mmCIF file of C-alpha atoms in Angstrom:
data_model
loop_
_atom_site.group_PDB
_atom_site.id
_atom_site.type_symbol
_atom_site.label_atom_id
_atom_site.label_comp_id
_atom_site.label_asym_id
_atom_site.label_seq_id
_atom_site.Cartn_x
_atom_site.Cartn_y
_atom_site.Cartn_z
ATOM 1 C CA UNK A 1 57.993 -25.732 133.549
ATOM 2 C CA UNK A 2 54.177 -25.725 133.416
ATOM 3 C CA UNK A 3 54.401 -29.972 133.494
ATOM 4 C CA UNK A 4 55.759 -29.289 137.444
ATOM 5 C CA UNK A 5 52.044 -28.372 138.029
ATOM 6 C CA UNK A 6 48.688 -29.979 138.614
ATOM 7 C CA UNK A 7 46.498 -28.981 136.612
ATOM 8 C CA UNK A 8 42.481 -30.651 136.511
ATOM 9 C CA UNK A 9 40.253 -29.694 133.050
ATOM 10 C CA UNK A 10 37.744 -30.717 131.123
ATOM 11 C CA UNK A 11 36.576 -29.666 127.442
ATOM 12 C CA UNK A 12 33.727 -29.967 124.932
ATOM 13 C CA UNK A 13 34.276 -29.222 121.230
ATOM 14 C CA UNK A 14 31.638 -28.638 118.552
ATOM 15 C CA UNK A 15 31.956 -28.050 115.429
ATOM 16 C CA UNK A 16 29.955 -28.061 111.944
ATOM 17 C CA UNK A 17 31.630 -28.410 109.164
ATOM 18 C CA UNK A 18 30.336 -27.616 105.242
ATOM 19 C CA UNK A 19 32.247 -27.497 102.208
ATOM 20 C CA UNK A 20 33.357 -23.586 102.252
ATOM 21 C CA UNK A 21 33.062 -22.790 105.363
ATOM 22 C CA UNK A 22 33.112 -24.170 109.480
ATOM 23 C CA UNK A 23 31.913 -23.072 112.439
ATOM 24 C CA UNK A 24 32.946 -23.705 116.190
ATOM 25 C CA UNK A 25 32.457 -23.394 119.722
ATOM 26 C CA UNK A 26 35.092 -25.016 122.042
ATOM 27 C CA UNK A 27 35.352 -24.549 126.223
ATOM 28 C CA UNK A 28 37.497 -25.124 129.073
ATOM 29 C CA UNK A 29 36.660 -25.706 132.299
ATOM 30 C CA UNK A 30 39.913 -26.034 134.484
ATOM 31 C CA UNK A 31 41.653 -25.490 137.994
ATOM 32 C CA UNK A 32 45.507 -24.778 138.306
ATOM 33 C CA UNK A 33 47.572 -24.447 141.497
ATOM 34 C CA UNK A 34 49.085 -21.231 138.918
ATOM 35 C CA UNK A 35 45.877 -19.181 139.548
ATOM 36 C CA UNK A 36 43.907 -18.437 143.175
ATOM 37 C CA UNK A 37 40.555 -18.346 140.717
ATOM 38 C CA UNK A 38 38.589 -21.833 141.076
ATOM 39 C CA UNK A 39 36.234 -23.635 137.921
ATOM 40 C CA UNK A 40 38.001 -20.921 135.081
ATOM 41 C CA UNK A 41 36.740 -20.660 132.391
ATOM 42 C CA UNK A 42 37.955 -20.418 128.462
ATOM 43 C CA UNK A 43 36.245 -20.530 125.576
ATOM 44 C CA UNK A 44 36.302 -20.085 121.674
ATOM 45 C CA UNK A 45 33.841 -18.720 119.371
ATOM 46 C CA UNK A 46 35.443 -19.521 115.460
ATOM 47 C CA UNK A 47 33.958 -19.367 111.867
ATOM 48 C CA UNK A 48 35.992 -19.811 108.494
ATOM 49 C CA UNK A 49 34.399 -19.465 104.735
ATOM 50 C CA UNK A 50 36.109 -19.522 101.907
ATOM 51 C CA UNK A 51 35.138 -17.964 98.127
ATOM 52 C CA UNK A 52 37.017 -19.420 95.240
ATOM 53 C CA UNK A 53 40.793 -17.770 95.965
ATOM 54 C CA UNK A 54 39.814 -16.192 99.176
ATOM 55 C CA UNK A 55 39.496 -17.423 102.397
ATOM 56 C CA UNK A 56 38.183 -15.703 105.596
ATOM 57 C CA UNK A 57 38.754 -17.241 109.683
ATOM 58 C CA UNK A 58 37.695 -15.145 112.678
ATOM 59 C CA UNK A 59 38.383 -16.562 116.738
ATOM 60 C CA UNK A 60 36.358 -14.680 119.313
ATOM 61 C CA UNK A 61 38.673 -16.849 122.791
ATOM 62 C CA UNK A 62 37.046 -15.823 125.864
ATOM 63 C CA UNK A 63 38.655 -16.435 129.959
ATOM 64 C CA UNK A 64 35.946 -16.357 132.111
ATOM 65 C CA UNK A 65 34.085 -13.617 130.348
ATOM 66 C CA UNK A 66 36.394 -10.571 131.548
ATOM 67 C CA UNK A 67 39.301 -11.620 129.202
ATOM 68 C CA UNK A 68 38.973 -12.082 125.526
ATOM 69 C CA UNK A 69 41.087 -11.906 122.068
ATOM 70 C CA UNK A 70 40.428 -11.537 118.761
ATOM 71 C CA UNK A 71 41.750 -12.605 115.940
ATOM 72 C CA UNK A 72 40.843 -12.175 111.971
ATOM 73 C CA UNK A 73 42.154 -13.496 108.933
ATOM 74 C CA UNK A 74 41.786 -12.715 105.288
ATOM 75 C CA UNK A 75 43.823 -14.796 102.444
ATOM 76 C CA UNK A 76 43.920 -14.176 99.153
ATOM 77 C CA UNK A 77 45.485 -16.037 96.415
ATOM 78 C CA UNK A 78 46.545 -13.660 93.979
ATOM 79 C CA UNK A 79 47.775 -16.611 91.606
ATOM 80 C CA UNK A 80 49.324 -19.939 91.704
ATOM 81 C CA UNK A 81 52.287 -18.960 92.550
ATOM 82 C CA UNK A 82 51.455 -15.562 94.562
ATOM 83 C CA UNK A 83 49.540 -15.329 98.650
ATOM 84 C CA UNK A 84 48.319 -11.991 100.419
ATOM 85 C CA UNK A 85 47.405 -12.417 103.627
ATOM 86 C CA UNK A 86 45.706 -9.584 106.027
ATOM 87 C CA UNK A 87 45.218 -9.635 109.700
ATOM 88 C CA UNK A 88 43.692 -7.778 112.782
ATOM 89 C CA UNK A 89 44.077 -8.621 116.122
ATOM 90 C CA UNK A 90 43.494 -7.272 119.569
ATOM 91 C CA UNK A 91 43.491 -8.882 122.875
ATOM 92 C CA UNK A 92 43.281 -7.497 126.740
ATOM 93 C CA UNK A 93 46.373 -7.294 128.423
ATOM 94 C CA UNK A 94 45.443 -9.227 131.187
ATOM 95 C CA UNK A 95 44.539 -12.650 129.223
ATOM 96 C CA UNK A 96 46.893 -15.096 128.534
ATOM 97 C CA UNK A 97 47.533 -17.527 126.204
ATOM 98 C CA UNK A 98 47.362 -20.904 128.521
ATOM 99 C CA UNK A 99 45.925 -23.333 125.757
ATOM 100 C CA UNK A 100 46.400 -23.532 121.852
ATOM 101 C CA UNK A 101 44.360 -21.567 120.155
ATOM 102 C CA UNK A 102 43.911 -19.785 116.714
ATOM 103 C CA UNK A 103 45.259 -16.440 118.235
ATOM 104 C CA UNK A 104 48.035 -17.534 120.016
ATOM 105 C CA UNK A 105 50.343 -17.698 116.751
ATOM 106 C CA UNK A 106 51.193 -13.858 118.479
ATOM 107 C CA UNK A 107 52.923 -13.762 121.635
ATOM 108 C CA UNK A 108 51.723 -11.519 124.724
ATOM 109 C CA UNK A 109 53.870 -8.731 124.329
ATOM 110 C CA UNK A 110 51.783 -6.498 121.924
ATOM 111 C CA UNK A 111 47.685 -7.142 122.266
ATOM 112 C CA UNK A 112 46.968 -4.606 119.372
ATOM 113 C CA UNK A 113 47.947 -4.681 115.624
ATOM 114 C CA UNK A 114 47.218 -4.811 111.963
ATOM 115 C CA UNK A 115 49.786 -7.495 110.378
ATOM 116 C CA UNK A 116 50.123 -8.236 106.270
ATOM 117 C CA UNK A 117 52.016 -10.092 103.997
ATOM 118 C CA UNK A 118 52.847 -10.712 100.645
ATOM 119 C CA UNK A 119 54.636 -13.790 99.184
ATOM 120 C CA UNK A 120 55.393 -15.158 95.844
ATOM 121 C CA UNK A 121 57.263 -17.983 94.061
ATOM 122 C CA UNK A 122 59.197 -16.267 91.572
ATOM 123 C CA UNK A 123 60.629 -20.051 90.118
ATOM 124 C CA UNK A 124 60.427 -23.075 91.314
ATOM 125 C CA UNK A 125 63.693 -22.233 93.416
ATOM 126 C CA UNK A 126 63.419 -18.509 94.476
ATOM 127 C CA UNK A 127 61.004 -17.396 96.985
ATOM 128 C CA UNK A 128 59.971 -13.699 98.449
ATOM 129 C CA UNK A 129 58.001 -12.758 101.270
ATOM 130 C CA UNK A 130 57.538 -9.443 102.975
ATOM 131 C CA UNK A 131 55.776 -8.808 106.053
ATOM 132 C CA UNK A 132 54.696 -5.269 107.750
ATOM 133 C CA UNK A 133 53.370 -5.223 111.434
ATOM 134 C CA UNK A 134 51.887 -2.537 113.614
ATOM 135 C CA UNK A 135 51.701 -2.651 116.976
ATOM 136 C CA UNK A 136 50.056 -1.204 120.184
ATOM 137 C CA UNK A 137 50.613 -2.656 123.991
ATOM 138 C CA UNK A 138 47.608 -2.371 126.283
ATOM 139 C CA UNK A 139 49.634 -2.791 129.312
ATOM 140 C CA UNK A 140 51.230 -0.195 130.842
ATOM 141 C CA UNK A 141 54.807 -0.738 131.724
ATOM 142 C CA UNK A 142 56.713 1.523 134.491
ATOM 143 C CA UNK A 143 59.081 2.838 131.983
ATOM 144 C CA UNK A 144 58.969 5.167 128.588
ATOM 145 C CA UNK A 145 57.122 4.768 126.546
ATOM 146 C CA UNK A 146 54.455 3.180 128.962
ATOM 147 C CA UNK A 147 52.432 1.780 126.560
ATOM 148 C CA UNK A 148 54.649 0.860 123.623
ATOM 149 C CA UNK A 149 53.396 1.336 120.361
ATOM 150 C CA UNK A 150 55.387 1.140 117.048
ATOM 151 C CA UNK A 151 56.098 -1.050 113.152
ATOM 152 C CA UNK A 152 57.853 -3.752 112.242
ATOM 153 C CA UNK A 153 59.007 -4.743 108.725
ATOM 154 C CA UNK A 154 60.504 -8.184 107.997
ATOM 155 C CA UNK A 155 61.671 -9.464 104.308
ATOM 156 C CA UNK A 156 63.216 -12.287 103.024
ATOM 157 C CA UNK A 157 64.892 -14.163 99.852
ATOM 158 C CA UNK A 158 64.778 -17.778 99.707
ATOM 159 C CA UNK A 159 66.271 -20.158 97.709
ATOM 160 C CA UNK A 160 66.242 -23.495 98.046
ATOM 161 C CA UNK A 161 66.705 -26.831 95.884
ATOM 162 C CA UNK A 162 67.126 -31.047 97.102
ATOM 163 C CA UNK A 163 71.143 -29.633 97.794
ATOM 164 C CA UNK A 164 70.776 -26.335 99.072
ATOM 165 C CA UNK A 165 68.861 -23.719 101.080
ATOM 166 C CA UNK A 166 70.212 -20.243 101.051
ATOM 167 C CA UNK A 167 68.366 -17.214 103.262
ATOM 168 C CA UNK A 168 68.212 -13.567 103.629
ATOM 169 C CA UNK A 169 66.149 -11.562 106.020
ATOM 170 C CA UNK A 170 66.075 -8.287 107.102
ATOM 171 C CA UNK A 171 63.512 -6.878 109.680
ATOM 172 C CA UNK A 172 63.268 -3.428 110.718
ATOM 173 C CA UNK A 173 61.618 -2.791 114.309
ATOM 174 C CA UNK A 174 60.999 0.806 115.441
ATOM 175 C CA UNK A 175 58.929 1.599 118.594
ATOM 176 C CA UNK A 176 57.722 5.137 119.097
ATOM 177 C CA UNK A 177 59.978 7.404 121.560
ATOM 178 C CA UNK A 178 62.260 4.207 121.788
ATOM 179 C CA UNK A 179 65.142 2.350 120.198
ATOM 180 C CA UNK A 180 65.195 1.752 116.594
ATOM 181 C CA UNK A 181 66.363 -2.223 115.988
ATOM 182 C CA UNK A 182 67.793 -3.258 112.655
ATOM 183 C CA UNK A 183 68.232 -6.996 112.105
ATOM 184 C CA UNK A 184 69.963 -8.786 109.552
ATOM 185 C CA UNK A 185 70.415 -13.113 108.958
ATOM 186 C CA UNK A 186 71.813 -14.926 106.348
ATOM 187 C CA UNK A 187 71.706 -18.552 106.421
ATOM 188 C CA UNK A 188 73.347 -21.574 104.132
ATOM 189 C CA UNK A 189 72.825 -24.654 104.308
ATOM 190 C CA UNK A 190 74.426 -28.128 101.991
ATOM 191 C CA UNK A 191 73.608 -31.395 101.900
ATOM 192 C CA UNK A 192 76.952 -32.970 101.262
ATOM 193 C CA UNK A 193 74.814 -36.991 100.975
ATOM 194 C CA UNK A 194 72.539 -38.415 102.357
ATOM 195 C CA UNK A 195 74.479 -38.795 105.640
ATOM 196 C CA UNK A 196 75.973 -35.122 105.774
ATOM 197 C CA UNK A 197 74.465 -32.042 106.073
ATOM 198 C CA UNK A 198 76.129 -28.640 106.916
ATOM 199 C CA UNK A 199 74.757 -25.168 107.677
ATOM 200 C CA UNK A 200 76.030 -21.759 108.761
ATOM 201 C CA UNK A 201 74.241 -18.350 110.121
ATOM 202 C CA UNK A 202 75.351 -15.044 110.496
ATOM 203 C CA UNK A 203 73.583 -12.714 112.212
ATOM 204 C CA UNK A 204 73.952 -9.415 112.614
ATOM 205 C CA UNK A 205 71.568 -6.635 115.149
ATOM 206 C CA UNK A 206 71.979 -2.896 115.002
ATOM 207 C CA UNK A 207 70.408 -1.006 118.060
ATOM 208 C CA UNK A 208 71.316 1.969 119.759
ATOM 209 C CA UNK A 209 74.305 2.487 117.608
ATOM 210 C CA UNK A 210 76.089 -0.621 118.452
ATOM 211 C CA UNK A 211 76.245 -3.805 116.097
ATOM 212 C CA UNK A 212 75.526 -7.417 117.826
ATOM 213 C CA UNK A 213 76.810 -10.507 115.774
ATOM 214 C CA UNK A 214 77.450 -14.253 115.822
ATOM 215 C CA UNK A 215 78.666 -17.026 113.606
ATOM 216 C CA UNK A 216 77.431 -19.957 113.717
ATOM 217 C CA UNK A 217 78.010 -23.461 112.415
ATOM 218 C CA UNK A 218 76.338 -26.637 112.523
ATOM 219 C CA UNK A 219 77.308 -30.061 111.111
ATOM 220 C CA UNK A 220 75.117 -33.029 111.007
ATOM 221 C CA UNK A 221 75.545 -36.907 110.487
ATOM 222 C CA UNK A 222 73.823 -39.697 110.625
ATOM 223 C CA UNK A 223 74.394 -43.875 109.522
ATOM 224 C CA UNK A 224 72.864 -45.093 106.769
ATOM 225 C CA UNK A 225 70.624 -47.198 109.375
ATOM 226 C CA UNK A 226 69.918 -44.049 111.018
ATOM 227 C CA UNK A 227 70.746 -45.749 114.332
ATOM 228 C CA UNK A 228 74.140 -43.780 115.007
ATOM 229 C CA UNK A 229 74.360 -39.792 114.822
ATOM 230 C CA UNK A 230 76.762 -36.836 115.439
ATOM 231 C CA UNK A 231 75.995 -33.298 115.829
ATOM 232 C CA UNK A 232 78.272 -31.105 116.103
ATOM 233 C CA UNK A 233 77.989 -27.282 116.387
ATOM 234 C CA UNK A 234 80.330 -23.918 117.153
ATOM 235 C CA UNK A 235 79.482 -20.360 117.276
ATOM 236 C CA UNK A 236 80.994 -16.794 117.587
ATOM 237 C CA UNK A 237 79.111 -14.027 119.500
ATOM 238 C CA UNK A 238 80.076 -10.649 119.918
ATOM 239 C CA UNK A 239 77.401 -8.601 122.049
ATOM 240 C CA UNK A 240 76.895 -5.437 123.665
ATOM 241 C CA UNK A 241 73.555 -4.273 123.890
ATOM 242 C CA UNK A 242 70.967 -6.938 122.584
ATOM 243 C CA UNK A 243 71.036 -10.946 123.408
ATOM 244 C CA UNK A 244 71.415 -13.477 120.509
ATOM 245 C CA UNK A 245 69.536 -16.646 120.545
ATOM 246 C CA UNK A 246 71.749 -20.022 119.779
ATOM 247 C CA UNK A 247 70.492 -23.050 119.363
ATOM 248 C CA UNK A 248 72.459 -26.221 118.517
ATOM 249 C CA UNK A 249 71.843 -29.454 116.715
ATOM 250 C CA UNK A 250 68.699 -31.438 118.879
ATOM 251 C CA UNK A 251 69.941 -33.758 121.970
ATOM 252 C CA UNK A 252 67.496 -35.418 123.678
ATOM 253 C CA UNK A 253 66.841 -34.841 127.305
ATOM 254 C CA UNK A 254 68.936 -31.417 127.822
ATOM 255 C CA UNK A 255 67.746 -28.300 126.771
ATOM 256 C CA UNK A 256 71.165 -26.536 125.537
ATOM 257 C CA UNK A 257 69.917 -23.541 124.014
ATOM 258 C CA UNK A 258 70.762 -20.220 125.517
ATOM 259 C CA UNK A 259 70.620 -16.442 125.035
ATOM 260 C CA UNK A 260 74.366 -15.244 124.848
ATOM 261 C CA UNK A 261 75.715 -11.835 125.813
ATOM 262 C CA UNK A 262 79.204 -10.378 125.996
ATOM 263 C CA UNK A 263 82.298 -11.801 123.753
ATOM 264 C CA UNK A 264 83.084 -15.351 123.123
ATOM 265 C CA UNK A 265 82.322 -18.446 121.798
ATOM 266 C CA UNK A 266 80.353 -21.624 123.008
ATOM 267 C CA UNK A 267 81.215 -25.201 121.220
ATOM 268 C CA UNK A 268 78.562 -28.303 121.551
ATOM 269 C CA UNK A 269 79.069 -31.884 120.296
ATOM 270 C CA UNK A 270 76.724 -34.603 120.638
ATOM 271 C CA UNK A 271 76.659 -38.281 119.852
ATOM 272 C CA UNK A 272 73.554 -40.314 119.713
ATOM 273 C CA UNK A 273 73.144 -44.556 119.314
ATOM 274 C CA UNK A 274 70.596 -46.762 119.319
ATOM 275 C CA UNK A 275 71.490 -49.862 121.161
ATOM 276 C CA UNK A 276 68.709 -51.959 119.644
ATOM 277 C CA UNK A 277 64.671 -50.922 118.494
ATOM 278 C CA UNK A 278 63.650 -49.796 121.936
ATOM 279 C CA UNK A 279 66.570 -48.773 123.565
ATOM 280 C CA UNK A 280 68.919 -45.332 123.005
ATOM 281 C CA UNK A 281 71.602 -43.637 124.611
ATOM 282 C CA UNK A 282 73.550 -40.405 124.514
ATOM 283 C CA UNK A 283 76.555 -38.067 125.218
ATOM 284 C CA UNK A 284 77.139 -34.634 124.751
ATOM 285 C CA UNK A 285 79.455 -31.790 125.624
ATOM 286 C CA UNK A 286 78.635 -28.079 125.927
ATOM 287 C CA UNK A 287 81.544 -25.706 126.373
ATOM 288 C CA UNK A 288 80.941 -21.784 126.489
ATOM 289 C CA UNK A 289 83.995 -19.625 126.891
ATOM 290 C CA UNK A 290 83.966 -15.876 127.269
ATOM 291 C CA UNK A 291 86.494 -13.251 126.222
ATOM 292 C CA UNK A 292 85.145 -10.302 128.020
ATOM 293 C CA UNK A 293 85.129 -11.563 131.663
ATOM 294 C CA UNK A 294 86.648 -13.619 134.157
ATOM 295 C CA UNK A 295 83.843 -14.248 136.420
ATOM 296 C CA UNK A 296 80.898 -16.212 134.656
ATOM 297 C CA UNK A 297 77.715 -18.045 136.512
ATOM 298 C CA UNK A 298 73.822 -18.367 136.099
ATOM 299 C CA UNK A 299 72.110 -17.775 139.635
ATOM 300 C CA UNK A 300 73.581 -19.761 142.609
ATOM 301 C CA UNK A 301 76.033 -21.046 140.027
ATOM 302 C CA UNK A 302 79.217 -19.192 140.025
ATOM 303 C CA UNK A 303 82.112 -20.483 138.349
ATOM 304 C CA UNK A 304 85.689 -19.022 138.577
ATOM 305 C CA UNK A 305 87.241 -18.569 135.402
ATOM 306 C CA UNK A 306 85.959 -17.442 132.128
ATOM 307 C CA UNK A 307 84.781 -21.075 130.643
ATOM 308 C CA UNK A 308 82.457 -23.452 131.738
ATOM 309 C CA UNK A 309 81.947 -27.587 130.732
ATOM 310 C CA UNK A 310 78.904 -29.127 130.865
ATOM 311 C CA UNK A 311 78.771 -32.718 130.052
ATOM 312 C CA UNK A 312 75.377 -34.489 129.807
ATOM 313 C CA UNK A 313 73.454 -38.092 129.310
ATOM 314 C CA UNK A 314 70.913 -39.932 128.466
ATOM 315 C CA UNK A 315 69.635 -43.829 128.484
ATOM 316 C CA UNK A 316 66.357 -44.031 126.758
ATOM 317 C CA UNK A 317 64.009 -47.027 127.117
ATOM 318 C CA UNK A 318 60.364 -47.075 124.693
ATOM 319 C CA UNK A 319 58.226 -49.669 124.378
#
């Protein structure tokens, strides 16, 4: 949505670079018809140095002098096949995170937190990783608890090979004097050839006593000239308290993915050909149906009936 807006900047970068280590100063100078503040002003102070198997980076990103985050890294390889990675970061509520930059890997909900990880290559197949997160919020919300504050714990199995990927994660989220979340995702994937690929996810969220879940599927082809392509995808949700993110096969031009809630199931198909080098069109369907309702719509949109069709295309001209 930002593209809809004029923006006007301009940006100096320095940098000097050694063999173990760097150092950086970058700033912005910019006006946006987002912001009543004219000339604002970001900067970035960062320095990296590494020693043998670990490796230090620190970002000190300033908004005109008021608003800052930090952000500091510490890697360390325990072996070949093993990583341990630390990390602090804080950052004023009332900064946000308008331009790339080192710290904006985190989103803006929680400015405060300590954040490690562990991962290791148990065969050239089977992978682990574990991850623990604390949190604080620095901005005060108008609800319990105002300023949220709480852990999150995320691991994972991987295995993977040139055929197949298989995937299991399980992330615990508890926020003081709030809900307790419990997430669980397992994922499969198989490439059939070269021209087929299939994958399915199941994912199932446990808050406030209640159990959110969908199925989904995905299938995938493509011609051996790459120039024709079919995506198809269908998915089960069954939702009561907590959203679930789906996201079918890519379609350029159309930005299908949606948050579902309630009971149903939503169907996509796509099919993609390129005419000749510089030219490609497009066609696909999106079908959502819900079992829990008979009124559905999205703002001024209100549909009678519990399904809704959208078709969409595209023609595609690059030089």
């Amino acid at each position: 949505n930002r593209k809809n807006f004029e923006e006007n900047l301009i940006g100096v970068h320095v940098a000097r670079l050694y063999r173990q280590s760097t150092f950086s100063w970058a700033g912005i100078i910019y006006n946006s018809v987002l912001y009543d503040v004219k000339n604002r002003f970001l900067q970035s102070f960062f320095a990296s140095k590494t020693y043998y198997n670990i490796k230090y980076s620190g970002e000190l990103a300033m908004q005109d002098i008021n608003n800052w985050a930090i952000l500091q890294k510490l890697n360390i390889s325990v072996s070949d096949n093993s990583l341990f990675t630390l990390q602090y970061r804080s950052r004023k509520d009332s900064l946000f995170n308008e331009y790339k930059s080192d710290y904006s890997s985190f989103n803006n909900g929680y400015e405060n937190g300590v954040y490690c990880a562990f991962q290791h290559n148990i065969n050239e197949k089977w992978l682990f990783r574990i991850v623990f997160d604390h949190f604080e919020s620095n901005s005060v919300r108008s609800t319990e608890p105002y300023k949220p504050k709480g852990r999150k714990v995320l691991s994972q199995i991987l295995r993977q090979s040139e055929q197949r990927e298989f995937t299991i994660q399980y992330q615990y989220k508890n926020i003081e004097n709030a809900e307790q979340i419990n997430k669980l995702r397992l994922f499969y994937q198989k490439k059939l050839s070269n021209q087929i690929r299939w994958n399915t996810k199941l994912n199932l969220i446990k808050e406030w006593g209640d159990i959110n879940s969908s199925l989904e599927s995905n299938f995938y082809w493509r011609s051996l000239n790459e120039n024709n392509k079919v995506n198809f995808s269908f998915c089960l949700f069954n939702t009561k308290t907590e959203s679930i993110y789906w996201q079918p096969p890519y379609f350029y031009g159309n930005f299908n993915s949606k948050f579902l809630f309630g009971k149903g199931n939503v169907t996509s198909l796509s099919l993609q050909k390129k005419i000749v080098q510089s030219l490609k069109t497009g066609i696909q369907i999106n079908q959502i149906i819900y079992h829990d309702r008979e009124l559905i719509g999205s703002g001024n949109d209100m549909i009678i009936g519990n399904s809704k069709l959208d078709i969409s295309a595209y023609l595609k001209w690059k030089n």
